[in-house]
PDB file of C-alpha atoms in Angstrom:
ATOM      1  CA  MET A 167      30.936 -15.688 -43.450  1.00  0.00           C
ATOM      2  CA  GLU A 168      31.801 -19.020 -44.719  1.00  0.00           C
ATOM      3  CA  GLN A 169      34.944 -21.033 -43.528  1.00  0.00           C
ATOM      4  CA  TYR A 170      36.537 -24.124 -44.932  1.00  0.00           C
ATOM      5  CA  TRP A 171      38.028 -26.794 -42.597  1.00  0.00           C
ATOM      6  CA  LEU A 172      40.379 -29.632 -43.529  1.00  0.00           C
ATOM      7  CA  SER A 173      39.043 -32.979 -41.936  1.00  0.00           C
ATOM      8  CA  ASN A 174      41.359 -35.922 -41.006  1.00  0.00           C
ATOM      9  CA  SER A 175      40.337 -37.694 -44.287  1.00  0.00           C
ATOM     10  CA  GLY A 176      41.608 -34.933 -46.366  1.00  0.00           C
ATOM     11  CA  TYR A 177      38.162 -33.602 -47.465  1.00  0.00           C
ATOM     12  CA  TYR A 178      37.249 -29.888 -46.908  1.00  0.00           C
ATOM     13  CA  ILE A 179      34.164 -29.277 -44.800  1.00  0.00           C
ATOM     14  CA  LEU A 180      32.144 -26.088 -45.320  1.00  0.00           C
ATOM     15  CA  LYS A 181      31.058 -24.398 -42.054  1.00  0.00           C
ATOM     16  CA  ASP A 182      29.008 -21.157 -41.621  1.00  0.00           C
ATOM     17  CA  SER A 183      30.507 -19.170 -38.819  1.00  0.00           C
ATOM     18  CA  GLY A 184      27.572 -16.715 -38.813  1.00  0.00           C
ATOM     19  CA  THR A 185      24.929 -19.124 -37.530  1.00  0.00           C
ATOM     20  CA  TRP A 186      25.813 -19.012 -33.726  1.00  0.00           C
ATOM     21  CA  PRO A 187      26.064 -15.303 -33.363  1.00  0.00           C
ATOM     22  CA  GLU A 188      22.698 -14.840 -35.041  1.00  0.00           C
ATOM     23  CA  PHE A 189      21.157 -17.524 -32.941  1.00  0.00           C
ATOM     24  CA  LEU A 190      22.552 -15.918 -29.736  1.00  0.00           C
ATOM     25  CA  GLY A 191      21.327 -12.488 -30.865  1.00  0.00           C
ATOM     26  CA  ALA A 192      17.786 -13.747 -31.458  1.00  0.00           C
ATOM     27  CA  PHE A 193      17.756 -15.631 -28.139  1.00  0.00           C
ATOM     28  CA  LEU A 194      18.971 -12.613 -26.146  1.00  0.00           C
ATOM     29  CA  GLY A 195      16.435 -10.457 -28.027  1.00  0.00           C
ATOM     30  CA  ALA A 196      13.603 -12.781 -27.118  1.00  0.00           C
ATOM     31  CA  LEU A 197      14.814 -13.028 -23.462  1.00  0.00           C
ATOM     32  CA  PHE A 198      15.000  -9.124 -23.154  1.00  0.00           C
ATOM     33  CA  ALA A 199      11.484  -9.034 -24.582  1.00  0.00           C
ATOM     34  CA  PHE A 200      10.271 -11.587 -22.075  1.00  0.00           C
ATOM     35  CA  VAL A 201      11.878  -9.860 -19.124  1.00  0.00           C
ATOM     36  CA  PHE A 202      10.689  -6.390 -20.265  1.00  0.00           C
ATOM     37  CA  GLY A 203       7.093  -7.762 -20.671  1.00  0.00           C
ATOM     38  CA  LEU A 204       7.067  -9.422 -17.325  1.00  0.00           C
ATOM     39  CA  LEU A 205       8.343  -6.329 -15.445  1.00  0.00           C
ATOM     40  CA  THR A 206       5.760  -4.235 -17.384  1.00  0.00           C
ATOM     41  CA  TYR A 207       3.074  -6.684 -16.321  1.00  0.00           C
ATOM     42  CA  ILE A 208       4.215  -6.707 -12.670  1.00  0.00           C
ATOM     43  CA  ILE A 209       4.393  -2.915 -12.440  1.00  0.00           C
ATOM     44  CA  SER A 210       0.891  -2.592 -14.146  1.00  0.00           C
ATOM     45  CA  LYS A 211      -0.584  -5.070 -11.649  1.00  0.00           C
ATOM     46  CA  LYS A 212       1.056  -3.503  -8.674  1.00  0.00           C
ATOM     47  CA  ASN A 213      -0.230  -0.130  -9.779  1.00  0.00           C
ATOM     48  CA  GLU A 214      -3.768  -1.442 -10.357  1.00  0.00           C
ATOM     49  CA  ARG A 215      -3.820  -3.025  -6.870  1.00  0.00           C
ATOM     50  CA  PHE A 216      -2.624   0.226  -5.361  1.00  0.00           C
ATOM     51  CA  VAL A 217      -5.578   2.066  -7.116  1.00  0.00           C
ATOM     52  CA  LEU A 218      -8.014  -0.611  -6.226  1.00  0.00           C
ATOM     53  CA  ASN A 219      -7.045  -0.409  -2.558  1.00  0.00           C
ATOM     54  CA  GLN A 220      -7.261   3.464  -2.697  1.00  0.00           C
ATOM     55  CA  ASN A 221     -10.778   3.383  -4.318  1.00  0.00           C
ATOM     56  CA  ALA A 222     -11.881   0.826  -1.581  1.00  0.00           C
ATOM     57  CA  LEU A 223     -10.642   3.286   1.140  1.00  0.00           C
ATOM     58  CA  VAL A 224     -12.622   6.104  -0.565  1.00  0.00           C
ATOM     59  CA  LYS A 225     -15.742   3.864  -0.744  1.00  0.00           C
ATOM     60  CA  LEU A 226     -15.378   2.944   2.918  1.00  0.00           C
ATOM     61  CA  GLU A 227     -15.098   6.487   3.879  1.00  0.00           C
ATOM     62  CA  ARG A 228     -18.337   7.245   2.238  1.00  0.00           C
ATOM     63  CA  ILE A 229     -20.026   4.253   3.791  1.00  0.00           C
ATOM     64  CA  LEU A 230     -18.970   5.130   7.212  1.00  0.00           C
ATOM     65  CA  HIS A 231     -20.046   8.863   6.782  1.00  0.00           C
ATOM     66  CA  LYS A 232     -23.367   7.335   5.968  1.00  0.00           C
ATOM     67  CA  HIS A 233     -23.405   5.180   8.947  1.00  0.00           C
ATOM     68  CA  LEU A 234     -22.865   8.008  11.394  1.00  0.00           C
ATOM     69  CA  ASN A 235     -25.893   9.782   9.611  1.00  0.00           C
ATOM     70  CA  ASN A 236     -28.133   6.602   9.786  1.00  0.00           C
ATOM     71  CA  LEU A 237     -27.279   5.976  13.412  1.00  0.00           C
ATOM     72  CA  GLY A 238     -28.631   9.397  14.280  1.00  0.00           C
ATOM     73  CA  ILE A 239     -31.802   8.772  12.252  1.00  0.00           C
ATOM     74  CA  LEU A 240     -32.161   5.236  13.967  1.00  0.00           C
ATOM     75  CA  GLU A 241     -31.829   6.774  17.471  1.00  0.00           C
ATOM     76  CA  ALA A 242     -34.587   9.301  16.545  1.00  0.00           C
ATOM     77  CA  ILE A 243     -36.940   6.601  15.089  1.00  0.00           C
ATOM     78  CA  ALA A 244     -36.366   4.195  18.066  1.00  0.00           C
ATOM     79  CA  THR A 245     -37.011   6.912  20.634  1.00  0.00           C
ATOM     80  CA  GLY A 246     -40.207   8.024  18.800  1.00  0.00           C
ATOM     81  CA  ALA A 247     -41.431   4.455  18.783  1.00  0.00           C
ATOM     82  CA  GLN A 248     -40.885   4.023  22.428  1.00  0.00           C
ATOM     83  CA  ASP A 249     -42.962   7.124  23.257  1.00  0.00           C
ATOM     84  CA  ILE A 250     -45.967   5.726  21.004  1.00  0.00           C
ATOM     85  CA  LEU A 251     -45.666   2.290  22.339  1.00  0.00           C
ATOM     86  CA  LYS A 252     -45.699   3.513  25.912  1.00  0.00           C
ATOM     87  CA  ALA A 253     -49.070   5.129  25.101  1.00  0.00           C
ATOM     88  CA  GLN A 254     -50.081   1.590  23.710  1.00  0.00           C
ATOM     89  CA  GLY A 255     -50.095   2.929  20.154  1.00  0.00           C
ATOM     90  CA  ILE A 256     -48.464   1.275  17.085  1.00  0.00           C
ATOM     91  CA  PRO A 257     -45.577   3.181  15.440  1.00  0.00           C
ATOM     92  CA  THR A 258     -45.725   3.435  11.734  1.00  0.00           C
ATOM     93  CA  SER A 259     -41.986   4.236  11.271  1.00  0.00           C
ATOM     94  CA  ARG A 260     -39.487   1.342  11.339  1.00  0.00           C
ATOM     95  CA  ILE A 261     -35.853   1.069  12.219  1.00  0.00           C
ATOM     96  CA  PHE A 262     -33.733  -0.069   9.304  1.00  0.00           C
ATOM     97  CA  PRO A 263     -30.673  -2.209   8.825  1.00  0.00           C
ATOM     98  CA  ILE A 264     -27.196  -0.711   8.299  1.00  0.00           C
ATOM     99  CA  GLU A 265     -25.289  -1.413   5.121  1.00  0.00           C
ATOM    100  CA  THR A 266     -22.058  -3.649   5.703  1.00  0.00           C
ATOM    101  CA  PRO A 267     -18.906  -2.626   3.891  1.00  0.00           C
ATOM    102  CA  ASP A 268     -18.373  -6.031   2.344  1.00  0.00           C
ATOM    103  CA  GLN A 269     -17.182  -4.994  -1.015  1.00  0.00           C
ATOM    104  CA  ALA A 270     -14.865  -2.347   0.260  1.00  0.00           C
ATOM    105  CA  GLU A 271     -13.445  -4.876   2.723  1.00  0.00           C
ATOM    106  CA  MET A 272     -12.680  -7.322  -0.232  1.00  0.00           C
ATOM    107  CA  ASP A 273     -10.711  -4.662  -2.118  1.00  0.00           C
ATOM    108  CA  LEU A 274      -8.541  -3.505   0.707  1.00  0.00           C
ATOM    109  CA  ILE A 275      -4.749  -4.824   1.048  1.00  0.00           C
ATOM    110  CA  ASP A 276      -3.692  -4.271   4.569  1.00  0.00           C
ATOM    111  CA  ILE A 277      -4.434  -7.341   6.493  1.00  0.00           C
ATOM    112  CA  GLU A 278      -4.513  -5.669   9.853  1.00  0.00           C
ATOM    113  CA  PHE A 279      -6.840  -2.937   8.730  1.00  0.00           C
ATOM    114  CA  ILE A 280      -9.131  -5.566   6.992  1.00  0.00           C
ATOM    115  CA  ASN A 281      -9.497  -7.382  10.267  1.00  0.00           C
ATOM    116  CA  LYS A 282     -10.592  -4.019  11.802  1.00  0.00           C
ATOM    117  CA  VAL A 283     -13.264  -3.604   9.076  1.00  0.00           C
ATOM    118  CA  HIS A 284     -14.352  -7.193   9.548  1.00  0.00           C
ATOM    119  CA  LEU A 285     -14.784  -6.895  13.166  1.00  0.00           C
ATOM    120  CA  TYR A 286     -16.851  -3.669  12.624  1.00  0.00           C
ATOM    121  CA  SER A 287     -18.863  -5.462  10.145  1.00  0.00           C
ATOM    122  CA  MET A 288     -19.635  -8.209  12.703  1.00  0.00           C
ATOM    123  CA  SER A 289     -20.915  -5.651  15.026  1.00  0.00           C
ATOM    124  CA  LEU A 290     -23.224  -4.284  12.332  1.00  0.00           C
ATOM    125  CA  ARG A 291     -24.581  -7.832  11.584  1.00  0.00           C
ATOM    126  CA  ALA A 292     -25.358  -8.217  15.201  1.00  0.00           C
ATOM    127  CA  LEU A 293     -27.042  -4.874  15.422  1.00  0.00           C
ATOM    128  CA  ASN A 294     -29.029  -5.670  12.190  1.00  0.00           C
ATOM    129  CA  PHE A 295     -30.166  -8.941  13.664  1.00  0.00           C
ATOM    130  CA  ASN A 296     -31.757  -6.885  16.606  1.00  0.00           C
ATOM    131  CA  ILE A 297     -33.315  -4.538  14.097  1.00  0.00           C
ATOM    132  CA  MET A 298     -34.940  -7.422  12.176  1.00  0.00           C
ATOM    133  CA  THR A 299     -36.248  -8.972  15.341  1.00  0.00           C
ATOM    134  CA  ILE A 300     -37.824  -5.710  16.446  1.00  0.00           C
ATOM    135  CA  THR A 301     -39.202  -4.958  13.088  1.00  0.00           C
ATOM    136  CA  HIS A 302     -40.817  -8.372  12.743  1.00  0.00           C
ATOM    137  CA  THR A 303     -42.326  -8.126  16.455  1.00  0.00           C
ATOM    138  CA  LEU A 304     -43.730  -4.695  15.604  1.00  0.00           C
ATOM    139  CA  THR A 305     -45.325  -6.022  12.449  1.00  0.00           C
ATOM    140  CA  ARG A 306     -46.883  -8.826  14.225  1.00  0.00           C
ATOM    141  CA  ILE A 307     -48.353  -6.437  16.857  1.00  0.00           C
ATOM    142  CA  GLU A 308     -49.628  -4.118  14.014  1.00  0.00           C
ATOM    143  CA  ASP A 309     -51.239  -7.187  12.318  1.00  0.00           C
ATOM    144  CA  LEU A 310     -53.064  -8.001  15.459  1.00  0.00           C
ATOM    145  CA  TYR A 311     -54.211  -4.458  15.821  1.00  0.00           C
ATOM    146  CA  ILE A 312     -55.343  -4.235  12.196  1.00  0.00           C
ATOM    147  CA  ASN A 313     -57.447  -7.414  12.698  1.00  0.00           C
ATOM    148  CA  GLY A 314     -59.087  -5.956  15.785  1.00  0.00           C
ATOM    149  CA  ARG A 315     -57.384  -8.173  18.309  1.00  0.00           C
ATOM    150  CA  THR A 316     -56.660  -7.004  21.803  1.00  0.00           C
ATOM    151  CA  ILE A 317     -52.993  -6.462  22.479  1.00  0.00           C
ATOM    152  CA  GLU A 318     -51.961  -7.149  26.103  1.00  0.00           C
ATOM    153  CA  ALA A 319     -49.913  -4.404  27.880  1.00  0.00           C
ATOM    154  CA  LYS A 320     -47.027  -6.899  28.306  1.00  0.00           C
ATOM    155  CA  ASN A 321     -46.623  -7.020  24.579  1.00  0.00           C
ATOM    156  CA  PHE A 322     -45.976  -3.277  24.514  1.00  0.00           C
ATOM    157  CA  GLU A 323     -43.576  -3.614  27.460  1.00  0.00           C
ATOM    158  CA  VAL A 324     -41.553  -6.264  25.704  1.00  0.00           C
ATOM    159  CA  ILE A 325     -41.052  -4.150  22.526  1.00  0.00           C
ATOM    160  CA  ILE A 326     -40.232  -1.020  24.659  1.00  0.00           C
ATOM    161  CA  ARG A 327     -37.475  -3.142  26.440  1.00  0.00           C
ATOM    162  CA  MET A 328     -36.171  -4.471  23.085  1.00  0.00           C
ATOM    163  CA  LEU A 329     -35.960  -0.770  21.608  1.00  0.00           C
ATOM    164  CA  GLN A 330     -34.158   0.360  24.837  1.00  0.00           C
ATOM    165  CA  GLY A 331     -31.699  -2.465  24.335  1.00  0.00           C
ATOM    166  CA  PHE A 332     -31.125  -1.302  20.820  1.00  0.00           C
ATOM    167  CA  LEU A 333     -30.837   2.353  21.959  1.00  0.00           C
ATOM    168  CA  ASN A 334     -28.168   1.268  24.556  1.00  0.00           C
ATOM    169  CA  ASP A 335     -26.107  -0.434  21.743  1.00  0.00           C
ATOM    170  CA  LEU A 336     -26.022   2.606  19.438  1.00  0.00           C
ATOM    171  CA  PRO A 337     -23.324   4.536  21.355  1.00  0.00           C
ATOM    172  CA  SER A 338     -20.911   1.800  21.148  1.00  0.00           C
ATOM    173  CA  ILE A 339     -21.572   1.224  17.441  1.00  0.00           C
ATOM    174  CA  ASN A 340     -21.371   5.109  16.822  1.00  0.00           C
ATOM    175  CA  LYS A 341     -17.911   5.093  18.598  1.00  0.00           C
ATOM    176  CA  LYS A 342     -16.705   2.070  16.563  1.00  0.00           C
ATOM    177  CA  THR A 343     -17.844   3.986  13.479  1.00  0.00           C
ATOM    178  CA  LYS A 344     -15.882   7.177  14.342  1.00  0.00           C
ATOM    179  CA  GLN A 345     -12.758   5.236  15.236  1.00  0.00           C
ATOM    180  CA  LEU A 346     -12.705   3.279  11.908  1.00  0.00           C
ATOM    181  CA  LEU A 347     -13.533   6.423  10.013  1.00  0.00           C
ATOM    182  CA  ILE A 348     -10.518   8.134  11.570  1.00  0.00           C
ATOM    183  CA  ILE A 349      -8.318   5.279  10.491  1.00  0.00           C
ATOM    184  CA  THR A 350      -9.734   5.206   7.135  1.00  0.00           C
ATOM    185  CA  ARG A 351      -9.095   8.820   6.526  1.00  0.00           C
ATOM    186  CA  LEU A 352      -5.424   8.566   7.756  1.00  0.00           C
ATOM    187  CA  HIS A 353      -5.083   5.584   5.292  1.00  0.00           C
ATOM    188  CA  ILE A 354      -6.334   7.801   2.510  1.00  0.00           C
ATOM    189  CA  HIS A 355      -4.189  10.807   3.392  1.00  0.00           C
ATOM    190  CA  HIS A 356      -1.197   8.540   3.521  1.00  0.00           C
ATOM    191  CA  LEU A 357      -1.849   7.012   0.165  1.00  0.00           C
ATOM    192  CA  ASN A 358      -2.512  10.326  -1.556  1.00  0.00           C
ATOM    193  CA  LYS A 359       1.090  11.314  -0.982  1.00  0.00           C
ATOM    194  CA  LYS A 360       2.332   8.294  -2.679  1.00  0.00           C
ATOM    195  CA  VAL A 361       2.610   9.801  -6.115  1.00  0.00           C
ATOM    196  CA  ASN A 362       5.949   8.187  -6.727  1.00  0.00           C
ATOM    197  CA  LEU A 363       5.679   4.966  -8.825  1.00  0.00           C
ATOM    198  CA  LEU A 364       8.372   3.257  -6.939  1.00  0.00           C
ATOM    199  CA  GLU A 365       6.421   3.903  -3.671  1.00  0.00           C
ATOM    200  CA  ARG A 366       3.303   2.534  -5.371  1.00  0.00           C
ATOM    201  CA  LEU A 367       5.103  -0.770  -5.942  1.00  0.00           C
ATOM    202  CA  ILE A 368       6.184  -1.397  -2.298  1.00  0.00           C
ATOM    203  CA  LYS A 369       3.116  -2.697  -0.242  1.00  0.00           C
ATOM    204  CA  ASN A 370       4.851  -1.867   2.902  1.00  0.00           C
ATOM    205  CA  SER A 371       4.894   1.721   2.136  1.00  0.00           C
ATOM    206  CA  TRP A 372       1.097   1.781   1.690  1.00  0.00           C
ATOM    207  CA  ARG A 373       0.541   1.444   5.595  1.00  0.00           C
ATOM    208  CA  PRO A 374       0.775   4.677   7.538  1.00  0.00           C
ATOM    209  CA  LEU A 375       2.333   4.954  11.090  1.00  0.00           C
ATOM    210  CA  PHE A 376      -0.629   5.702  13.378  1.00  0.00           C
ATOM    211  CA  THR A 377       0.816   7.959  16.001  1.00  0.00           C
ATOM    212  CA  GLU A 378      -1.378   9.203  18.759  1.00  0.00           C
ATOM    213  CA  GLU A 379      -0.917  12.757  17.704  1.00  0.00           C
ATOM    214  CA  LEU A 380      -2.193  11.855  14.024  1.00  0.00           C
ATOM    215  CA  ILE A 381      -5.203   9.932  15.450  1.00  0.00           C
ATOM    216  CA  LEU A 382      -6.169  12.859  17.924  1.00  0.00           C
ATOM    217  CA  ASN A 383      -5.674  15.534  15.101  1.00  0.00           C
ATOM    218  CA  GLU A 384      -7.831  13.566  12.721  1.00  0.00           C
ATOM    219  CA  GLN A 385     -10.490  12.953  15.579  1.00  0.00           C
ATOM    220  CA  LYS A 386     -10.633  16.700  16.128  1.00  0.00           C
ATOM    221  CA  LYS A 387     -11.211  17.412  12.424  1.00  0.00           C
ATOM    222  CA  LEU A 388     -13.994  14.861  12.249  1.00  0.00           C
ATOM    223  CA  ASP A 389     -15.751  16.206  15.359  1.00  0.00           C
ATOM    224  CA  GLU A 390     -15.599  19.713  13.966  1.00  0.00           C
ATOM    225  CA  GLU A 391     -16.857  18.566  10.686  1.00  0.00           C
ATOM    226  CA  ILE A 392     -19.870  16.757  12.478  1.00  0.00           C
ATOM    227  CA  LYS A 393     -20.595  19.824  14.602  1.00  0.00           C
ATOM    228  CA  LYS A 394     -20.770  21.971  11.507  1.00  0.00           C
ATOM    229  CA  ILE A 395     -23.127  19.659   9.814  1.00  0.00           C
ATOM    230  CA  GLN A 396     -25.382  19.577  12.882  1.00  0.00           C
ATOM    231  CA  GLU A 397     -25.434  23.224  13.229  1.00  0.00           C
ATOM    232  CA  SER A 398     -26.296  23.765   9.543  1.00  0.00           C
ATOM    233  CA  GLY A 399     -29.245  21.237   9.900  1.00  0.00           C
ATOM    234  CA  ASP A 400     -28.001  19.127   7.026  1.00  0.00           C
ATOM    235  CA  ASP A 401     -28.575  15.336   7.611  1.00  0.00           C
ATOM    236  CA  ASN A 402     -26.576  14.382   4.495  1.00  0.00           C
ATOM    237  CA  PHE A 403     -23.255  13.665   6.371  1.00  0.00           C
TER     238      PHE A 403
END
């Protein structure tokens, strides 16, 4: 709508009264679009982080199940190797390193839980270092045997002691693996209940409350699962 105004000099000035409302409407529209887009982006990223954390927990659970299985295999191999070495023979089977859950650790969100996983990984790295040392020493002795060199009895004794030290460490690692697996499963159970989008957006709601009763119940479930698998003779835990 056009309006005419009389100036002090007596001339009429033409003004367009519709310019300001149109500008304000365009500005508010752009602002609304920006705010809506920003909120959509934040919600999307929060939800992606929730899913990434949830997937990391599932991956960690699988890795820890595999660790329990591998620790049992390692115990059998190390015990068998000891028996062969005591008879001054050369074992052909070798103990192998345990996979560390590095990728799963990077994708987790709970700092307190990440620290637990990191400490566990450090224990595995120490165990893997011992495994590499034992494997290297066994390979050196095997090379001497293949080349027809005489192997002194003390060399066998050294390897036997190293394997015994390794076997002594396994119960502690096995216990740590079970404890971390129990906590991991409780995290997964808790997040599986977060079907509400609002709960997914609040990181504080992602951390479960670990009561002693919850931990004991989950430990009982895990022990029952392990027992059934052992009774069935299935090594794929």
